[in-house]
Tab-separated table of C-alpha atoms in Angstrom:
chain	number	residue	atom	x	y	z
A	1	MET	CA	170.713	-124.225	111.959
A	2	ARG	CA	167.797	-122.850	113.924
A	3	LEU	CA	165.224	-121.615	111.447
A	4	ASP	CA	161.982	-120.713	113.155
A	5	GLY	CA	161.222	-117.423	111.424
A	6	PRO	CA	158.528	-116.908	108.783
A	7	GLU	CA	159.149	-118.004	105.214
A	8	SER	CA	159.759	-115.428	102.520
A	9	GLN	CA	156.839	-114.643	100.248
A	10	ASN	CA	159.279	-114.172	97.365
A	11	VAL	CA	159.680	-117.834	96.365
A	12	GLU	CA	158.348	-118.630	92.894
A	13	ASP	CA	157.897	-122.383	92.465
A	14	ARG	CA	158.049	-123.457	88.825
A	15	ARG	CA	158.624	-127.143	89.494
A	16	GLY	CA	156.209	-129.210	87.496
A	17	SER	CA	155.526	-126.395	85.026
A	18	GLY	CA	157.607	-127.991	82.279
A	19	GLY	CA	160.860	-126.901	80.713
A	20	PHE	CA	161.333	-123.218	79.961
A	21	GLY	CA	158.129	-122.199	81.703
A	22	GLY	CA	157.572	-119.136	83.823
A	23	GLY	CA	156.614	-116.636	81.141
A	24	LEU	CA	160.052	-115.158	80.554
A	25	GLY	CA	160.902	-115.385	76.894
A	26	GLY	CA	164.358	-115.002	75.405
A	27	ARG	CA	167.308	-112.978	76.601
A	28	ARG	CA	167.119	-109.437	77.867
A	29	GLY	CA	169.620	-106.664	77.569
A	30	GLY	CA	172.001	-106.173	80.469
A	31	GLY	CA	171.324	-109.692	81.698
A	32	ILE	CA	174.651	-111.433	82.234
A	33	ALA	CA	173.987	-114.140	84.787
A	34	VAL	CA	176.262	-114.309	87.803
A	35	GLY	CA	177.147	-117.823	88.869
A	36	GLY	CA	177.444	-119.064	92.396
A	37	ILE	CA	179.375	-121.837	94.069
A	38	GLY	CA	177.391	-124.583	92.419
A	39	GLY	CA	178.325	-123.318	89.001
A	40	VAL	CA	181.962	-124.189	89.554
A	41	VAL	CA	181.232	-127.760	90.556
A	42	LEU	CA	178.990	-128.597	87.654
A	43	LEU	CA	181.087	-126.683	85.145
A	44	VAL	CA	183.827	-129.180	85.920
A	45	VAL	CA	181.499	-132.144	85.905
A	46	ALA	CA	179.995	-131.060	82.593
A	47	LEU	CA	183.436	-130.246	81.109
A	48	LEU	CA	182.439	-126.607	80.824
A	49	PHE	CA	185.104	-125.111	83.068
A	50	GLY	CA	186.821	-122.058	81.684
A	51	VAL	CA	183.877	-120.568	79.833
A	52	ASP	CA	183.639	-116.811	79.619
A	53	PRO	CA	181.910	-115.223	82.664
A	54	SER	CA	179.173	-113.979	80.348
A	55	VAL	CA	178.036	-117.561	79.722
A	56	ILE	CA	174.980	-118.293	81.796
A	57	LEU	CA	175.224	-120.479	84.866
A	58	GLY	CA	172.062	-122.127	86.159
A	59	GLY	CA	170.178	-124.345	88.758
A	60	GLY	CA	170.525	-125.567	92.434
A	61	SER	CA	169.281	-127.673	95.350
A	62	MET	CA	168.494	-127.377	99.057
A	63	ASP	CA	166.427	-130.114	100.668
A	64	PRO	CA	166.943	-130.544	104.431
A	65	ALA	CA	166.745	-133.812	106.338
A	66	PRO	CA	168.345	-134.150	109.783
A	67	GLN	CA	171.239	-136.524	110.384
A	68	PRO	CA	171.639	-138.339	113.702
A	69	ALA	CA	174.361	-135.896	114.759
A	70	PRO	CA	172.597	-132.633	115.670
A	71	GLN	CA	175.446	-130.439	114.471
A	72	GLU	CA	175.190	-131.656	110.874
A	73	ARG	CA	172.073	-131.926	108.741
A	74	ARG	CA	172.240	-133.315	105.229
A	75	PHE	CA	169.824	-132.744	102.396
A	76	ASP	CA	167.711	-135.475	100.839
A	77	PRO	CA	165.859	-134.608	97.638
A	78	GLY	CA	163.433	-137.466	98.248
A	79	PRO	CA	162.829	-140.929	96.786
A	80	GLY	CA	164.636	-141.530	93.524
A	81	GLY	CA	166.625	-138.343	93.871
A	82	GLN	CA	163.634	-136.193	93.044
A	83	ALA	CA	162.490	-133.220	95.082
A	84	ARG	CA	158.967	-133.454	96.447
A	85	ALA	CA	156.304	-132.016	94.216
A	86	PRO	CA	155.304	-128.427	94.919
A	87	GLY	CA	152.468	-128.251	97.388
A	88	GLY	CA	153.300	-131.696	98.757
A	89	GLU	CA	152.465	-132.593	102.331
A	90	GLU	CA	156.024	-132.001	103.464
A	91	ASP	CA	157.881	-129.965	100.877
A	92	ALA	CA	160.911	-129.603	103.141
A	93	GLY	CA	163.114	-128.166	100.418
A	94	ARG	CA	160.807	-125.277	99.638
A	95	ARG	CA	160.231	-124.590	103.319
A	96	PHE	CA	163.969	-124.478	104.008
A	97	VAL	CA	164.637	-122.206	101.030
A	98	GLY	CA	161.794	-119.918	102.067
A	99	GLN	CA	163.064	-119.660	105.625
A	100	VAL	CA	166.655	-118.940	104.586
A	101	LEU	CA	165.511	-116.373	102.022
A	102	GLY	CA	163.376	-114.788	104.734
A	103	GLU	CA	166.443	-114.512	106.969
A	104	THR	CA	168.386	-112.799	104.182
A	105	GLU	CA	165.524	-110.340	103.705
A	106	ARG	CA	165.495	-109.407	107.370
A	107	VAL	CA	169.264	-108.892	107.437
A	108	TRP	CA	169.572	-106.909	104.223
A	109	ASN	CA	166.517	-104.747	104.896
A	110	ALA	CA	168.209	-103.697	108.137
A	111	GLN	CA	171.618	-103.231	106.518
A	112	PHE	CA	170.253	-101.079	103.692
A	113	ALA	CA	168.254	-99.002	106.172
A	114	GLN	CA	171.518	-98.205	107.947
A	115	LEU	CA	172.849	-96.981	104.603
A	116	GLY	CA	169.767	-94.811	104.123
A	117	ARG	CA	168.564	-96.967	101.256
A	118	ARG	CA	165.653	-99.294	100.576
A	119	TYR	CA	166.361	-102.963	100.005
A	120	GLU	CA	164.484	-104.394	97.038
A	121	GLU	CA	163.956	-108.058	97.851
A	122	PRO	CA	164.837	-110.579	95.122
A	123	VAL	CA	162.599	-113.404	93.966
A	124	LEU	CA	163.980	-116.930	94.278
A	125	VAL	CA	162.809	-119.286	91.528
A	126	LEU	CA	162.663	-123.013	92.193
A	127	PHE	CA	162.687	-125.070	89.012
A	128	SER	CA	163.336	-128.609	87.873
A	129	GLY	CA	165.435	-129.370	84.818
A	130	ALA	CA	165.090	-126.162	82.836
A	131	THR	CA	163.316	-122.827	82.790
A	132	GLN	CA	163.648	-119.354	81.327
A	133	SER	CA	165.294	-116.428	83.079
A	134	GLY	CA	165.763	-112.814	82.135
A	135	CYS	CA	169.328	-113.819	81.244
A	136	GLY	CA	168.328	-116.697	78.979
A	137	ALA	CA	167.820	-120.418	79.459
A	138	ALA	CA	168.431	-121.831	82.931
A	139	GLN	CA	169.670	-125.421	83.060
A	140	ALA	CA	169.878	-127.521	86.216
A	141	GLN	CA	173.226	-128.980	85.152
A	142	THR	CA	175.130	-125.746	85.590
A	143	GLY	CA	174.253	-124.767	89.152
A	144	PRO	CA	172.494	-121.876	90.921
A	145	PHE	CA	172.811	-118.332	89.606
A	146	TYR	CA	171.567	-114.785	89.991
A	147	CYS	CA	170.166	-112.921	86.983
A	148	PRO	CA	170.565	-109.121	87.249
A	149	ALA	CA	168.073	-108.514	84.426
A	150	ASP	CA	165.081	-109.886	86.324
A	151	ARG	CA	166.625	-109.740	89.831
A	152	ARG	CA	165.914	-113.391	90.476
A	153	VAL	CA	167.926	-116.237	91.979
A	154	TYR	CA	167.466	-119.567	90.164
A	155	ILE	CA	167.849	-122.889	91.955
A	156	ASP	CA	167.100	-126.498	91.066
A	157	LEU	CA	166.379	-128.364	94.295
A	158	GLU	CA	168.142	-131.531	93.147
A	159	PHE	CA	171.440	-129.698	92.917
A	160	MET	CA	172.315	-129.855	96.610
A	161	ALA	CA	172.337	-133.652	96.750
A	162	ARG	CA	174.659	-133.661	93.739
A	163	LEU	CA	176.872	-131.000	95.298
A	164	GLN	CA	177.152	-132.973	98.530
A	165	ARG	CA	178.214	-136.118	96.727
A	166	GLN	CA	180.757	-134.378	94.530
A	167	VAL	CA	182.519	-132.009	96.903
A	168	GLY	CA	181.392	-133.007	100.375
A	169	ALA	CA	179.748	-129.655	101.151
A	170	THR	CA	177.415	-131.222	103.693
A	171	GLY	CA	174.982	-129.752	106.189
A	172	ASP	CA	172.052	-127.378	106.228
A	173	PHE	CA	174.253	-124.332	106.745
A	174	ALA	CA	176.280	-125.246	103.646
A	175	ALA	CA	173.009	-125.095	101.701
A	176	ALA	CA	172.072	-121.802	103.336
A	177	TYR	CA	175.483	-120.430	102.342
A	178	ILE	CA	174.703	-121.138	98.681
A	179	ILE	CA	171.467	-119.158	98.912
A	180	ALA	CA	173.152	-116.334	100.816
A	181	HIS	CA	175.964	-116.203	98.230
A	182	GLU	CA	173.483	-115.780	95.370
A	183	VAL	CA	171.558	-113.153	97.341
A	184	GLY	CA	174.949	-111.491	97.806
A	185	HIS	CA	175.060	-111.015	94.037
A	186	HIS	CA	171.679	-109.285	94.275
A	187	VAL	CA	173.095	-106.959	96.926
A	188	GLN	CA	176.016	-106.225	94.583
A	189	ASN	CA	173.559	-105.425	91.820
A	190	LEU	CA	171.575	-103.009	93.983
A	191	LEU	CA	174.767	-101.285	95.135
A	192	GLY	CA	175.969	-100.869	91.548
A	193	VAL	CA	178.914	-103.266	91.794
A	194	LEU	CA	177.771	-105.675	89.078
A	195	PRO	CA	177.098	-102.999	86.428
A	196	GLN	CA	180.510	-101.421	87.062
A	197	VAL	CA	182.293	-104.755	86.824
A	198	GLN	CA	180.474	-105.741	83.650
A	199	ARG	CA	181.462	-102.446	82.018
A	200	ALA	CA	185.077	-103.017	83.037
A	201	GLN	CA	184.991	-106.602	81.751
A	202	ALA	CA	183.771	-105.409	78.371
A	203	GLN	CA	187.013	-103.431	78.008
A	204	SER	CA	189.352	-106.117	79.378
A	205	ASP	CA	191.210	-109.126	78.049
A	206	SER	CA	190.318	-112.635	79.214
A	207	THR	CA	192.780	-112.660	82.124
A	208	GLU	CA	191.528	-109.323	83.458
A	209	ARG	CA	187.901	-110.421	82.998
A	210	ASN	CA	188.578	-113.531	85.048
A	211	GLN	CA	190.301	-111.529	87.781
A	212	LEU	CA	187.329	-109.170	88.016
A	213	GLN	CA	184.953	-112.128	88.135
A	214	VAL	CA	186.939	-113.652	91.004
A	215	ARG	CA	186.609	-110.407	92.971
A	216	VAL	CA	182.846	-110.404	92.374
A	217	GLU	CA	182.532	-113.975	93.651
A	218	LEU	CA	184.737	-113.385	96.693
A	219	GLN	CA	182.699	-110.328	97.608
A	220	ALA	CA	179.513	-112.409	97.421
A	221	ASP	CA	181.187	-114.885	99.801
A	222	CYS	CA	181.943	-112.037	102.200
A	223	LEU	CA	178.358	-110.787	101.973
A	224	ALA	CA	177.142	-114.305	102.761
A	225	GLY	CA	179.314	-114.155	105.872
A	226	ILE	CA	177.771	-110.819	106.868
A	227	TRP	CA	174.316	-112.350	106.538
A	228	ALA	CA	175.281	-115.234	108.854
A	229	ASN	CA	176.795	-112.823	111.385
A	230	GLN	CA	173.802	-110.508	111.503
A	231	ALA	CA	171.159	-113.252	111.442
A	232	ASP	CA	172.893	-115.041	114.298
A	233	ARG	CA	173.176	-111.849	116.342
A	234	ALA	CA	169.501	-111.071	115.883
A	235	ARG	CA	167.956	-114.523	116.044
A	236	GLY	CA	170.635	-117.049	117.060
A	237	ILE	CA	170.433	-119.159	113.905
A	238	LEU	CA	173.852	-120.813	114.228
A	239	GLU	CA	174.376	-124.129	115.976
A	240	ARG	CA	177.495	-126.100	116.777
A	241	GLY	CA	179.243	-127.083	113.549
A	242	ASP	CA	177.493	-124.550	111.307
A	243	ILE	CA	180.502	-122.272	110.899
A	244	GLU	CA	182.654	-125.239	109.932
A	245	GLU	CA	180.011	-126.274	107.386
A	246	GLY	CA	180.070	-122.818	105.822
A	247	LEU	CA	183.857	-122.608	105.698
A	248	ASN	CA	184.056	-126.101	104.233
A	249	ALA	CA	181.460	-125.268	101.594
A	250	ALA	CA	183.316	-122.094	100.619
A	251	ALA	CA	186.641	-123.931	100.382
A	252	ALA	CA	185.203	-127.007	98.663
A	253	VAL	CA	184.176	-125.017	95.610
A	254	GLY	CA	187.359	-123.037	95.106
A	255	ASP	CA	188.640	-123.239	91.543
A	256	ASP	CA	191.773	-125.109	92.625
A	257	ARG	CA	189.888	-127.680	94.724
A	258	VAL	CA	187.267	-128.705	92.207
A	259	THR	CA	189.817	-129.139	89.416
A	260	GLY	CA	192.470	-130.919	91.481
A	261	GLY	CA	194.868	-127.984	91.092
A	262	ARG	CA	195.238	-128.611	87.370
A	263	ILE	CA	194.415	-125.103	86.166
A	264	ARG	CA	196.368	-121.874	86.227
A	265	PRO	CA	195.367	-119.201	88.756
A	266	GLU	CA	194.951	-116.664	85.959
A	267	SER	CA	192.108	-118.785	84.585
A	268	PHE	CA	190.223	-118.840	87.897
A	269	THR	CA	186.727	-117.350	87.767
A	270	HIS	CA	185.581	-117.908	91.363
A	271	GLY	CA	188.739	-117.822	93.491
A	272	SER	CA	190.881	-120.403	95.258
A	273	SER	CA	189.679	-122.462	98.206
A	274	GLN	CA	191.782	-120.360	100.557
A	275	GLN	CA	190.441	-117.100	99.143
A	276	ARG	CA	186.817	-118.183	99.331
A	277	ALA	CA	187.039	-119.404	102.908
A	278	ARG	CA	189.004	-116.303	103.938
A	279	TRP	CA	186.474	-113.835	102.560
A	280	PHE	CA	183.510	-115.757	103.943
A	281	ARG	CA	185.183	-115.741	107.356
A	282	ARG	CA	185.930	-112.025	107.025
A	283	GLY	CA	182.253	-111.231	106.587
A	284	LEU	CA	181.241	-113.722	109.255
A	285	GLU	CA	183.590	-112.306	111.875
A	286	SER	CA	183.148	-108.604	111.088
A	287	GLY	CA	179.483	-108.337	110.163
A	288	ASP	CA	180.535	-105.102	108.465
A	289	ILE	CA	179.857	-104.504	104.781
A	290	ARG	CA	182.825	-102.129	104.638
A	291	GLN	CA	185.103	-105.119	105.185
A	292	CYS	CA	183.959	-106.720	101.924
A	293	ASP	CA	185.900	-104.570	99.455
A	294	THR	CA	187.535	-107.377	97.489
A	295	PHE	CA	188.567	-104.910	94.808
A	296	GLN	CA	190.993	-103.291	97.251
A	297	GLY	CA	191.544	-106.041	99.861
């Protein structure tokens, strides 16, 4: 990826503040956390797969370090598997996250302006181990998530290295896709999609709740594709191999892939590998938010 734009000012770094820091106590009403692609991976690893969508999903990782091949950059959390301390001489992870978040802000500010609306930028919280969110406790073991109650994305920077090892979602664009997917949930929240889905889920059985959750996740994949399309058009962020990285990351965390095909489709909560890659590609190729209606498509 080519990331030479300014970093977002909406990164809140809680690393080193201790578990459950950040000044957000307890759970808040209307705060069902929405999990991203990392949640699927670590739900399986932690034997938590199949939990109700209302159960919180937490944490993530994005630390960039270039590989010899220019078309693929992996992420290295630093010596001993630990992300560099905040404010360190070369906090590459924070810089990368800030630049990607900045790119999402530029894209979605423009997209909302076209809709005659104002885009309210989310805050992205970096934490290590555990912290508090407006949706309850955030744990690194369960992956990145978006909390509608406080409009924040929560990521543990050590998550990306774990994700790469477990599902092979390598490259800097794969990491950017994770961030863009979670920001996609914020876009859904601003557009009223998440509140509508949560009301429908409250009146549905478990199978219907799962189906609705899949549609939410696939739409976030499509919105991540729109971000990549628009950012590349405006600033040429994509390099050779980036699209393949994104498609591979989307497919690698499909419900069927991460469980070896051992679960029933009706129990899926994030969508199959084919579905996830297809909707990401749809957004990437169209760049049109109208093409992301997963509830009809």
